[in-house]
PDB file of C-alpha atoms in Angstrom:
ATOM      1  CA  MET V   1     -26.674   8.009  21.633  1.00  0.00           C
ATOM      2  CA  PRO V   2     -27.451   8.886  18.117  1.00  0.00           C
ATOM      3  CA  PRO V   3     -30.452  10.782  17.171  1.00  0.00           C
ATOM      4  CA  LYS V   4     -33.801   8.901  16.178  1.00  0.00           C
ATOM      5  CA  LYS V   5     -34.316   7.697  12.477  1.00  0.00           C
ATOM      6  CA  THR V   6     -37.108   8.954  11.115  1.00  0.00           C
ATOM      7  CA  THR V   7     -38.770   7.586   7.763  1.00  0.00           C
ATOM      8  CA  GLY V   8     -38.500  11.092   5.952  1.00  0.00           C
ATOM      9  CA  ARG V   9     -42.358  10.982   5.346  1.00  0.00           C
ATOM     10  CA  ALA V  10     -44.509  13.694   5.766  1.00  0.00           C
ATOM     11  CA  LYS V  11     -48.006  13.376   7.236  1.00  0.00           C
ATOM     12  CA  THR V  12     -49.862  12.950   3.843  1.00  0.00           C
ATOM     13  CA  GLY V  13     -47.580   9.803   3.056  1.00  0.00           C
ATOM     14  CA  SER V  14     -45.427  11.235   0.536  1.00  0.00           C
ATOM     15  CA  MET V  15     -41.845  11.586   0.584  1.00  0.00           C
ATOM     16  CA  LYS V  16     -40.511  14.531   2.111  1.00  0.00           C
ATOM     17  CA  PRO V  17     -38.820  17.225  -0.184  1.00  0.00           C
ATOM     18  CA  GLY V  18     -35.243  18.542   0.611  1.00  0.00           C
ATOM     19  CA  ARG V  19     -32.010  17.431   1.965  1.00  0.00           C
ATOM     20  CA  PRO V  20     -31.977  14.598   4.347  1.00  0.00           C
ATOM     21  CA  SER V  21     -32.013  15.703   8.109  1.00  0.00           C
ATOM     22  CA  ALA V  22     -32.537  12.533  10.067  1.00  0.00           C
ATOM     23  CA  PHE V  23     -29.386  10.970  11.420  1.00  0.00           C
ATOM     24  CA  SER V  24     -28.146   8.346   8.812  1.00  0.00           C
ATOM     25  CA  GLN V  25     -24.847   6.154   9.383  1.00  0.00           C
ATOM     26  CA  GLU V  26     -24.739   5.514   5.906  1.00  0.00           C
ATOM     27  CA  ILE V  27     -24.576   9.112   4.903  1.00  0.00           C
ATOM     28  CA  CYS V  28     -21.886   9.755   7.875  1.00  0.00           C
ATOM     29  CA  THR V  29     -19.745   6.936   6.310  1.00  0.00           C
ATOM     30  CA  VAL V  30     -20.371   8.463   3.057  1.00  0.00           C
ATOM     31  CA  ILE V  31     -19.019  11.976   4.151  1.00  0.00           C
ATOM     32  CA  CYS V  32     -16.257  10.649   6.113  1.00  0.00           C
ATOM     33  CA  GLU V  33     -15.082   8.858   3.269  1.00  0.00           C
ATOM     34  CA  ARG V  34     -15.211  12.289   1.039  1.00  0.00           C
ATOM     35  CA  LEU V  35     -13.274  14.068   3.921  1.00  0.00           C
ATOM     36  CA  ALA V  36     -10.573  11.623   3.886  1.00  0.00           C
ATOM     37  CA  GLU V  37     -10.034  11.719  -0.022  1.00  0.00           C
ATOM     38  CA  GLY V  38      -9.313  15.270   0.680  1.00  0.00           C
ATOM     39  CA  LYS V  39     -12.504  16.962  -0.165  1.00  0.00           C
ATOM     40  CA  SER V  40     -14.430  20.010   2.432  1.00  0.00           C
ATOM     41  CA  LEU V  41     -17.174  19.033   4.284  1.00  0.00           C
ATOM     42  CA  LYS V  42     -19.090  21.708   2.279  1.00  0.00           C
ATOM     43  CA  ALA V  43     -17.979  19.903  -0.678  1.00  0.00           C
ATOM     44  CA  ALA V  44     -18.819  16.615   0.921  1.00  0.00           C
ATOM     45  CA  CYS V  45     -22.191  17.839   1.406  1.00  0.00           C
ATOM     46  CA  ALA V  46     -22.672  18.710  -1.821  1.00  0.00           C
ATOM     47  CA  GLY V  47     -26.127  17.248  -3.359  1.00  0.00           C
ATOM     48  CA  ASP V  48     -29.621  17.017  -2.405  1.00  0.00           C
ATOM     49  CA  ASP V  49     -29.331  13.547  -1.269  1.00  0.00           C
ATOM     50  CA  MET V  50     -26.807  15.219   1.126  1.00  0.00           C
ATOM     51  CA  PRO V  51     -27.471  16.806   4.558  1.00  0.00           C
ATOM     52  CA  THR V  52     -26.490  20.426   5.093  1.00  0.00           C
ATOM     53  CA  VAL V  53     -23.182  21.374   6.917  1.00  0.00           C
ATOM     54  CA  SER V  54     -25.178  22.261   9.811  1.00  0.00           C
ATOM     55  CA  THR V  55     -27.057  19.387   9.762  1.00  0.00           C
ATOM     56  CA  VAL V  56     -23.447  17.325   9.508  1.00  0.00           C
ATOM     57  CA  PHE V  57     -22.709  19.163  12.952  1.00  0.00           C
ATOM     58  CA  ARG V  58     -25.799  18.715  14.681  1.00  0.00           C
ATOM     59  CA  TRP V  59     -24.881  15.082  14.138  1.00  0.00           C
ATOM     60  CA  LEU V  60     -21.557  15.143  15.394  1.00  0.00           C
ATOM     61  CA  ALA V  61     -22.667  16.775  18.551  1.00  0.00           C
ATOM     62  CA  ALA V  62     -25.195  14.108  18.965  1.00  0.00           C
ATOM     63  CA  SER V  63     -23.260  11.180  18.185  1.00  0.00           C
ATOM     64  CA  GLU V  64     -19.825  10.041  20.140  1.00  0.00           C
ATOM     65  CA  ASP V  65     -19.216   7.151  16.996  1.00  0.00           C
ATOM     66  CA  PHE V  66     -19.845   9.708  14.714  1.00  0.00           C
ATOM     67  CA  GLN V  67     -17.047  12.122  16.253  1.00  0.00           C
ATOM     68  CA  LYS V  68     -14.523   9.354  16.144  1.00  0.00           C
ATOM     69  CA  GLN V  69     -15.152   8.402  12.492  1.00  0.00           C
ATOM     70  CA  TYR V  70     -15.140  12.017  11.563  1.00  0.00           C
ATOM     71  CA  MET V  71     -11.903  12.941  13.572  1.00  0.00           C
ATOM     72  CA  LEU V  72     -10.087   9.906  12.031  1.00  0.00           C
ATOM     73  CA  ALA V  73     -11.450  11.044   8.744  1.00  0.00           C
ATOM     74  CA  ARG V  74     -10.180  14.364   9.273  1.00  0.00           C
ATOM     75  CA  GLU V  75      -6.547  12.833  10.089  1.00  0.00           C
ATOM     76  CA  ILE V  76      -6.360  10.872   7.121  1.00  0.00           C
ATOM     77  CA  GLN V  77      -7.430  13.985   5.048  1.00  0.00           C
ATOM     78  CA  SER V  78      -4.496  16.056   6.460  1.00  0.00           C
ATOM     79  CA  HIS V  79      -2.002  13.458   5.493  1.00  0.00           C
ATOM     80  CA  VAL V  80      -3.868  13.211   2.015  1.00  0.00           C
ATOM     81  CA  MET V  81      -3.227  16.943   1.559  1.00  0.00           C
ATOM     82  CA  PHE V  82       0.188  16.522   2.825  1.00  0.00           C
ATOM     83  CA  ASP V  83       0.847  14.534  -0.253  1.00  0.00           C
ATOM     84  CA  GLU V  84      -1.236  16.750  -2.559  1.00  0.00           C
ATOM     85  CA  ILE V  85       1.423  19.626  -1.483  1.00  0.00           C
ATOM     86  CA  LEU V  86       4.270  18.071  -3.317  1.00  0.00           C
ATOM     87  CA  ASP V  87       1.913  16.748  -6.465  1.00  0.00           C
ATOM     88  CA  ILE V  88       0.963  20.473  -6.750  1.00  0.00           C
ATOM     89  CA  ALA V  89       5.348  21.802  -6.186  1.00  0.00           C
ATOM     90  CA  ASP V  90       5.967  19.457  -8.726  1.00  0.00           C
ATOM     91  CA  THR V  91       3.290  19.885 -11.441  1.00  0.00           C
ATOM     92  CA  PRO V  92       3.442  23.081 -13.530  1.00  0.00           C
ATOM     93  CA  LYS V  93      -0.198  24.347 -14.316  1.00  0.00           C
ATOM     94  CA  LYS V  94      -0.220  26.266 -17.568  1.00  0.00           C
ATOM     95  CA  GLY V  95      -2.849  29.324 -17.527  1.00  0.00           C
ATOM     96  CA  VAL V  96      -3.526  32.614 -19.398  1.00  0.00           C
ATOM     97  CA  LYS V  97      -2.529  35.925 -17.547  1.00  0.00           C
ATOM     98  CA  ARG V  98      -4.176  38.828 -18.577  1.00  0.00           C
ATOM     99  CA  VAL V  99      -2.050  42.184 -17.538  1.00  0.00           C
ATOM    100  CA  LYS V 100      -3.358  45.853 -18.262  1.00  0.00           C
ATOM    101  CA  LYS V 101      -0.163  48.069 -19.704  1.00  0.00           C
ATOM    102  CA  ASP V 102      -0.929  51.474 -21.345  1.00  0.00           C
ATOM    103  CA  GLY V 103      -4.582  51.294 -22.070  1.00  0.00           C
ATOM    104  CA  LYS V 104      -3.662  47.715 -24.050  1.00  0.00           C
ATOM    105  CA  VAL V 105      -4.545  44.359 -22.182  1.00  0.00           C
ATOM    106  CA  GLU V 106      -1.401  42.215 -22.574  1.00  0.00           C
ATOM    107  CA  THR V 107      -2.191  38.266 -22.615  1.00  0.00           C
ATOM    108  CA  THR V 108       0.437  35.711 -21.795  1.00  0.00           C
ATOM    109  CA  GLU V 109       0.374  31.868 -21.343  1.00  0.00           C
ATOM    110  CA  THR V 110       2.327  31.144 -18.363  1.00  0.00           C
ATOM    111  CA  ASP V 111       2.890  28.730 -15.330  1.00  0.00           C
ATOM    112  CA  MET V 112       0.468  29.952 -12.750  1.00  0.00           C
ATOM    113  CA  ILE V 113       3.163  29.839  -9.847  1.00  0.00           C
ATOM    114  CA  GLU V 114       0.972  32.191  -7.615  1.00  0.00           C
ATOM    115  CA  HIS V 115      -1.639  29.997  -7.736  1.00  0.00           C
ATOM    116  CA  ARG V 116       0.136  26.809  -6.981  1.00  0.00           C
ATOM    117  CA  ARG V 117       1.732  28.820  -4.182  1.00  0.00           C
ATOM    118  CA  LEU V 118      -1.770  29.540  -2.748  1.00  0.00           C
ATOM    119  CA  GLN V 119      -2.474  26.141  -2.992  1.00  0.00           C
ATOM    120  CA  ILE V 120       0.239  24.945  -1.220  1.00  0.00           C
ATOM    121  CA  ASP V 121      -0.134  27.559   1.496  1.00  0.00           C
ATOM    122  CA  ALA V 122      -3.765  26.747   2.206  1.00  0.00           C
ATOM    123  CA  ARG V 123      -3.136  23.320   2.527  1.00  0.00           C
ATOM    124  CA  ARG V 124       0.161  23.711   4.922  1.00  0.00           C
ATOM    125  CA  TRP V 125      -2.253  26.052   7.158  1.00  0.00           C
ATOM    126  CA  MET V 126      -5.066  23.476   7.261  1.00  0.00           C
ATOM    127  CA  ILE V 127      -2.781  20.645   8.272  1.00  0.00           C
ATOM    128  CA  ALA V 128      -1.116  22.445  10.820  1.00  0.00           C
ATOM    129  CA  LYS V 129      -4.512  22.962  12.295  1.00  0.00           C
ATOM    130  CA  LEU V 130      -5.804  19.512  11.724  1.00  0.00           C
ATOM    131  CA  LEU V 131      -2.550  17.646  13.391  1.00  0.00           C
ATOM    132  CA  PRO V 132      -0.507  20.467  15.174  1.00  0.00           C
ATOM    133  CA  LYS V 133       1.705  18.101  16.862  1.00  0.00           C
ATOM    134  CA  LYS V 134       2.860  16.448  13.561  1.00  0.00           C
ATOM    135  CA  TYR V 135       2.787  19.387  11.160  1.00  0.00           C
ATOM    136  CA  GLY V 136       2.482  22.102  12.963  1.00  0.00           C
ATOM    137  CA  ASP V 137       4.903  25.036  12.921  1.00  0.00           C
ATOM    138  CA  ARG V 138       5.212  25.706  16.635  1.00  0.00           C
ATOM    139  CA  GLN V 139       7.009  23.511  18.717  1.00  0.00           C
ATOM    140  CA  GLN V 140       6.060  23.156  22.334  1.00  0.00           C
ATOM    141  CA  VAL V 141       8.952  21.921  24.922  1.00  0.00           C
ATOM    142  CA  GLU V 142       8.149  20.853  28.307  1.00  0.00           C
ATOM    143  CA  HIS V 143      10.473  20.348  31.096  1.00  0.00           C
ATOM    144  CA  SER V 144       9.779  17.575  33.604  1.00  0.00           C
ATOM    145  CA  GLY V 145      11.499  15.568  36.053  1.00  0.00           C
ATOM    146  CA  PRO V 146      12.001  11.702  36.512  1.00  0.00           C
ATOM    147  CA  ASP V 147       9.351   9.576  34.982  1.00  0.00           C
ATOM    148  CA  GLY V 148       7.272  12.703  34.046  1.00  0.00           C
ATOM    149  CA  GLY V 149       7.185  14.145  37.332  1.00  0.00           C
ATOM    150  CA  PRO V 150       7.637  17.736  38.402  1.00  0.00           C
ATOM    151  CA  ILE V 151      10.963  19.204  38.214  1.00  0.00           C
ATOM    152  CA  GLN V 152      12.946  18.668  41.846  1.00  0.00           C
ATOM    153  CA  THR V 153      14.359  21.810  43.264  1.00  0.00           C
ATOM    154  CA  LYS V 154      16.450  22.042  46.573  1.00  0.00           C
ATOM    155  CA  ASP V 155      17.656  25.103  48.473  1.00  0.00           C
ATOM    156  CA  VAL V 156      20.927  26.172  48.306  1.00  0.00           C
ATOM    157  CA  SER V 157      22.713  28.458  50.729  1.00  0.00           C
ATOM    158  CA  ASP V 158      23.995  31.382  49.583  1.00  0.00           C
ATOM    159  CA  GLU V 159      27.426  30.336  50.412  1.00  0.00           C
ATOM    160  CA  LYS V 160      27.257  27.285  48.215  1.00  0.00           C
ATOM    161  CA  LEU V 161      25.884  29.140  45.158  1.00  0.00           C
ATOM    162  CA  ALA V 162      28.753  31.563  45.451  1.00  0.00           C
ATOM    163  CA  LYS V 163      31.317  28.889  45.275  1.00  0.00           C
ATOM    164  CA  ALA V 164      29.829  27.182  42.324  1.00  0.00           C
ATOM    165  CA  LEU V 165      29.604  30.362  40.361  1.00  0.00           C
ATOM    166  CA  ALA V 166      33.203  31.222  41.031  1.00  0.00           C
ATOM    167  CA  ASN V 167      34.395  27.683  39.951  1.00  0.00           C
ATOM    168  CA  PHE V 168      32.203  28.043  37.027  1.00  0.00           C
ATOM    169  CA  LEU V 169      33.943  31.426  35.839  1.00  0.00           C
ATOM    170  CA  MET V 170      37.337  29.954  36.794  1.00  0.00           C
ATOM    171  CA  ARG V 171      36.908  27.049  34.127  1.00  0.00           C
ATOM    172  CA  THR V 172      35.232  29.678  31.952  1.00  0.00           C
ATOM    173  CA  ARG V 173      38.355  31.753  31.932  1.00  0.00           C
ATOM    174  CA  ALA V 174      40.682  28.890  31.630  1.00  0.00           C
ATOM    175  CA  ASN V 175      38.894  27.982  28.320  1.00  0.00           C
ATOM    176  CA  VAL V 176      38.767  31.349  26.755  1.00  0.00           C
ATOM    177  CA  SER V 177      42.451  31.894  27.794  1.00  0.00           C
ATOM    178  CA  ALA V 178      43.429  28.630  26.188  1.00  0.00           C
ATOM    179  CA  ALA V 179      41.371  29.410  22.789  1.00  0.00           C
ATOM    180  CA  GLN V 180      42.978  32.722  22.911  1.00  0.00           C
ATOM    181  CA  GLU V 181      46.603  31.117  23.293  1.00  0.00           C
ATOM    182  CA  LYS V 182      45.671  28.671  20.395  1.00  0.00           C
ATOM    183  CA  GLU V 183      44.536  31.031  18.082  1.00  0.00           C
ATOM    184  CA  SER V 184      47.589  33.479  18.694  1.00  0.00           C
ATOM    185  CA  ALA V 185      49.670  30.235  18.411  1.00  0.00           C
ATOM    186  CA  GLU V 186      48.004  29.727  14.887  1.00  0.00           C
ATOM    187  CA  VAL V 187      48.328  33.276  13.692  1.00  0.00           C
ATOM    188  CA  LYS V 188      52.070  33.182  14.420  1.00  0.00           C
ATOM    189  CA  ARG V 189      52.779  29.754  12.090  1.00  0.00           C
ATOM    190  CA  ASP V 190      50.801  31.257   9.477  1.00  0.00           C
ATOM    191  CA  PRO V 191      51.265  35.173   9.220  1.00  0.00           C
ATOM    192  CA  ALA V 192      49.515  35.459   6.073  1.00  0.00           C
ATOM    193  CA  SER V 193      46.222  34.911   7.114  1.00  0.00           C
TER     194      SER V 193
END
């Protein structure tokens, strides 16, 4: 259940100065729209008409509906950032670079490759954290049995295991021997190689 809405009026009847702290679905919607556009939570809360970041976290803890809206906005944000990566990589950005050499400051106008690389790396890191299954670097492999159940195992006697291993080794040796004979025959046909 969301926190109670208050009028925001002090006991004297005048408007309370400062940022809003009472829950407002309208403000939550604005915050989520800004997040979905790719802004940070801090940037989304900029302005005297918006709550502080800590107030937003308090609202998130108190409202399941806002939690769902917020998570969807963050998911959309990660897709937006994914698209931004290509734009940043494909668009050169000119800037002035100052380097101190031999006591003199040398100024050159150049593409800000380091800055663009930093922007890309920051977005890659963030989207990997927001949507690890889709954009994360690490893949997790799970083994399971039929219909997602546990893997079925059965006990095998030492004798059966020894026979299976011997058969496997014989097949492997036969395959290696065949490959060596084939390679030897190719070398005899073409002595230049």
